[in-house]
Amino acid sequence: MNSVKVTEIAHRLVSVHLQAGEVAVDATAGNGYDTLLLAKIVGDAGVVFAFDVQACALAASGNRLKEHNMDQVVKLCQRGHESLAEVVPGCHHGRVATVMFNLGYLPGGDKSMITREHTTLSALQQALDILRAGGLCTVVCYPGHEGGDQEVAAVLRFIEGLDHDAYQIERHDSEHRMNFPPFLLAIKKMSSG
Ligand SMILES: C[S@@+](CC[C@H](N)C(=O)[O-])C[C@H]1O[C@@H](n2cnc3c(N)ncnc32)[C@H](O)[C@@H]1O
């Protein structure tokens, strides 16, 4: 069976939503697949801020962007996404069109360098704060690895606690029948208030 990965669904949603010239954030750059998508869409007239705590992840993302001549569009930030609102300049706050999170660990990398509940929740709140009205935040959640279940439970509680008039939330489940499959949360900010 040809199952669609939730990361592909995130890409589809972002492709429909994000426009050339806009501001976007990749909160977990990793190997740069999401960063590249964002950069290709916003193009030279836009800007992407891409965060990762690991130098090797930013190097991989940088190489991928260079291969596609997209490195000028992206500001690679070796900072935790919990400093998102500090790093993304204030002039963009309230103008960010898309923030992508892809939680967990770097595929092929150090599996102890995972995203964690406390910093993820802080970053998520900051992401929602700097989104524009109509902005989209995607979060790919991985409950399967050690610590992932706890982080994902916290993310779900956070989502549950949002004002559901202010945020429209969709959940997309994986078609994989494995234990604890990843899933996608898509959060759309309805107003700037
Ligand atoms: C699943 S990978 C991201 C995959 C990536 N989006 C892609 O397209 O290849 C998760 C990444 O989150 C990073 N990470 C862990 N804690 C972080 C934090 N506090 N802030 C930003 N990135 C973090 C890890 O280093 C890892 O590279």
PDB file of N, CA, C and O in Angstrom, residues 15 23 53 69 83 88 104 106-107 112 114 128-129 147 152-153 155 158 164 168 184 188:
ATOM      1  N   SER A  15       2.065  24.231   1.353  1.00  0.00           N
ATOM      2  CA  SER A  15       2.124  24.663  -0.050  1.00  0.00           C
ATOM      3  C   SER A  15       0.855  25.400  -0.469  1.00  0.00           C
ATOM      4  O   SER A  15       0.908  26.321  -1.285  1.00  0.00           O
ATOM      5  N   VAL A  23       6.916  35.632   5.315  1.00  0.00           N
ATOM      6  CA  VAL A  23       7.896  35.262   6.346  1.00  0.00           C
ATOM      7  C   VAL A  23       7.493  33.908   6.925  1.00  0.00           C
ATOM      8  O   VAL A  23       6.317  33.698   7.248  1.00  0.00           O
ATOM      9  N   VAL A  53      19.340  23.198  17.310  1.00  0.00           N
ATOM     10  CA  VAL A  53      20.383  23.275  18.340  1.00  0.00           C
ATOM     11  C   VAL A  53      21.672  22.593  17.889  1.00  0.00           C
ATOM     12  O   VAL A  53      22.718  22.801  18.481  1.00  0.00           O
ATOM     13  N   ASN A  69      20.138  26.563  -4.638  1.00  0.00           N
ATOM     14  CA  ASN A  69      20.293  28.026  -4.740  1.00  0.00           C
ATOM     15  C   ASN A  69      19.294  28.783  -3.897  1.00  0.00           C
ATOM     16  O   ASN A  69      18.745  29.797  -4.325  1.00  0.00           O
ATOM     17  N   SER A  83      13.837  30.260  21.843  1.00  0.00           N
ATOM     18  CA  SER A  83      14.199  31.685  21.721  1.00  0.00           C
ATOM     19  C   SER A  83      13.663  32.278  20.416  1.00  0.00           C
ATOM     20  O   SER A  83      14.168  33.295  19.923  1.00  0.00           O
ATOM     21  N   VAL A  88      13.603  36.017  15.941  1.00  0.00           N
ATOM     22  CA  VAL A  88      12.863  36.581  14.801  1.00  0.00           C
ATOM     23  C   VAL A  88      12.616  38.071  15.121  1.00  0.00           C
ATOM     24  O   VAL A  88      12.002  38.384  16.135  1.00  0.00           O
ATOM     25  N   GLY A 104      11.014  15.482  17.793  1.00  0.00           N
ATOM     26  CA  GLY A 104      11.785  14.243  17.878  1.00  0.00           C
ATOM     27  C   GLY A 104      13.265  14.462  17.654  1.00  0.00           C
ATOM     28  O   GLY A 104      13.814  15.489  18.036  1.00  0.00           O
ATOM     29  N   LEU A 106      16.951  13.986  15.095  1.00  0.00           N
ATOM     30  CA  LEU A 106      17.444  14.120  13.723  1.00  0.00           C
ATOM     31  C   LEU A 106      17.597  12.731  13.104  1.00  0.00           C
ATOM     32  O   LEU A 106      18.385  11.919  13.614  1.00  0.00           O
ATOM     33  N   PRO A 107      16.889  12.435  12.009  1.00  0.00           N
ATOM     34  CA  PRO A 107      17.063  11.113  11.383  1.00  0.00           C
ATOM     35  C   PRO A 107      18.528  10.918  10.991  1.00  0.00           C
ATOM     36  O   PRO A 107      19.139  11.796  10.392  1.00  0.00           O
ATOM     37  N   SER A 112      19.719  11.092  21.198  1.00  0.00           N
ATOM     38  CA  SER A 112      19.499  11.676  22.526  1.00  0.00           C
ATOM     39  C   SER A 112      19.176  13.174  22.408  1.00  0.00           C
ATOM     40  O   SER A 112      18.743  13.799  23.367  1.00  0.00           O
ATOM     41  N   ILE A 114      16.783  15.109  21.416  1.00  0.00           N
ATOM     42  CA  ILE A 114      15.367  15.187  21.041  1.00  0.00           C
ATOM     43  C   ILE A 114      14.778  16.532  21.472  1.00  0.00           C
ATOM     44  O   ILE A 114      15.302  17.193  22.354  1.00  0.00           O
ATOM     45  N   LEU A 128       2.709  30.766  17.929  1.00  0.00           N
ATOM     46  CA  LEU A 128       1.323  31.227  17.753  1.00  0.00           C
ATOM     47  C   LEU A 128       1.241  32.740  17.958  1.00  0.00           C
ATOM     48  O   LEU A 128       0.483  33.430  17.263  1.00  0.00           O
ATOM     49  N   ASP A 129       2.052  33.256  18.884  1.00  0.00           N
ATOM     50  CA  ASP A 129       2.036  34.697  19.144  1.00  0.00           C
ATOM     51  C   ASP A 129       2.520  35.500  17.935  1.00  0.00           C
ATOM     52  O   ASP A 129       2.003  36.579  17.674  1.00  0.00           O
ATOM     53  N   GLY A 147      10.544   9.383  25.690  1.00  0.00           N
ATOM     54  CA  GLY A 147      10.389  10.820  25.936  1.00  0.00           C
ATOM     55  C   GLY A 147       9.390  11.453  24.979  1.00  0.00           C
ATOM     56  O   GLY A 147       8.796  12.491  25.272  1.00  0.00           O
ATOM     57  N   VAL A 152       4.516  14.570  23.471  1.00  0.00           N
ATOM     58  CA  VAL A 152       3.306  14.627  22.643  1.00  0.00           C
ATOM     59  C   VAL A 152       2.066  14.817  23.518  1.00  0.00           C
ATOM     60  O   VAL A 152       1.156  15.590  23.169  1.00  0.00           O
ATOM     61  N   ALA A 153       2.037  14.154  24.679  1.00  0.00           N
ATOM     62  CA  ALA A 153       0.900  14.333  25.594  1.00  0.00           C
ATOM     63  C   ALA A 153       0.806  15.795  26.029  1.00  0.00           C
ATOM     64  O   ALA A 153      -0.292  16.380  26.098  1.00  0.00           O
ATOM     65  N   VAL A 155       1.924  18.394  24.329  1.00  0.00           N
ATOM     66  CA  VAL A 155       1.494  19.193  23.165  1.00  0.00           C
ATOM     67  C   VAL A 155      -0.031  19.088  23.013  1.00  0.00           C
ATOM     68  O   VAL A 155      -0.718  20.096  22.778  1.00  0.00           O
ATOM     69  N   PHE A 158      -1.686  21.188  25.542  1.00  0.00           N
ATOM     70  CA  PHE A 158      -1.524  22.599  25.153  1.00  0.00           C
ATOM     71  C   PHE A 158      -2.579  22.978  24.096  1.00  0.00           C
ATOM     72  O   PHE A 158      -3.246  24.008  24.204  1.00  0.00           O
ATOM     73  N   HIS A 164     -10.622  27.775  21.147  1.00  0.00           N
ATOM     74  CA  HIS A 164     -10.952  27.153  19.871  1.00  0.00           C
ATOM     75  C   HIS A 164     -11.738  28.079  18.940  1.00  0.00           C
ATOM     76  O   HIS A 164     -12.019  27.720  17.795  1.00  0.00           O
ATOM     77  N   GLN A 168      -8.105  27.297  14.839  1.00  0.00           N
ATOM     78  CA  GLN A 168      -8.773  26.135  14.226  1.00  0.00           C
ATOM     79  C   GLN A 168      -7.741  25.012  14.162  1.00  0.00           C
ATOM     80  O   GLN A 168      -6.630  25.218  13.652  1.00  0.00           O
ATOM     81  N   LEU A 184       0.082  14.495  12.675  1.00  0.00           N
ATOM     82  CA  LEU A 184       0.286  15.922  12.378  1.00  0.00           C
ATOM     83  C   LEU A 184      -0.821  16.751  13.007  1.00  0.00           C
ATOM     84  O   LEU A 184      -2.000  16.403  12.898  1.00  0.00           O
ATOM     85  N   LYS A 188      -4.441  26.718  12.805  1.00  0.00           N
ATOM     86  CA  LYS A 188      -4.617  27.949  12.028  1.00  0.00           C
ATOM     87  C   LYS A 188      -5.078  29.050  12.973  1.00  0.00           C
ATOM     88  O   LYS A 188      -6.038  28.874  13.740  1.00  0.00           O
TER      89      LYS A 188
END
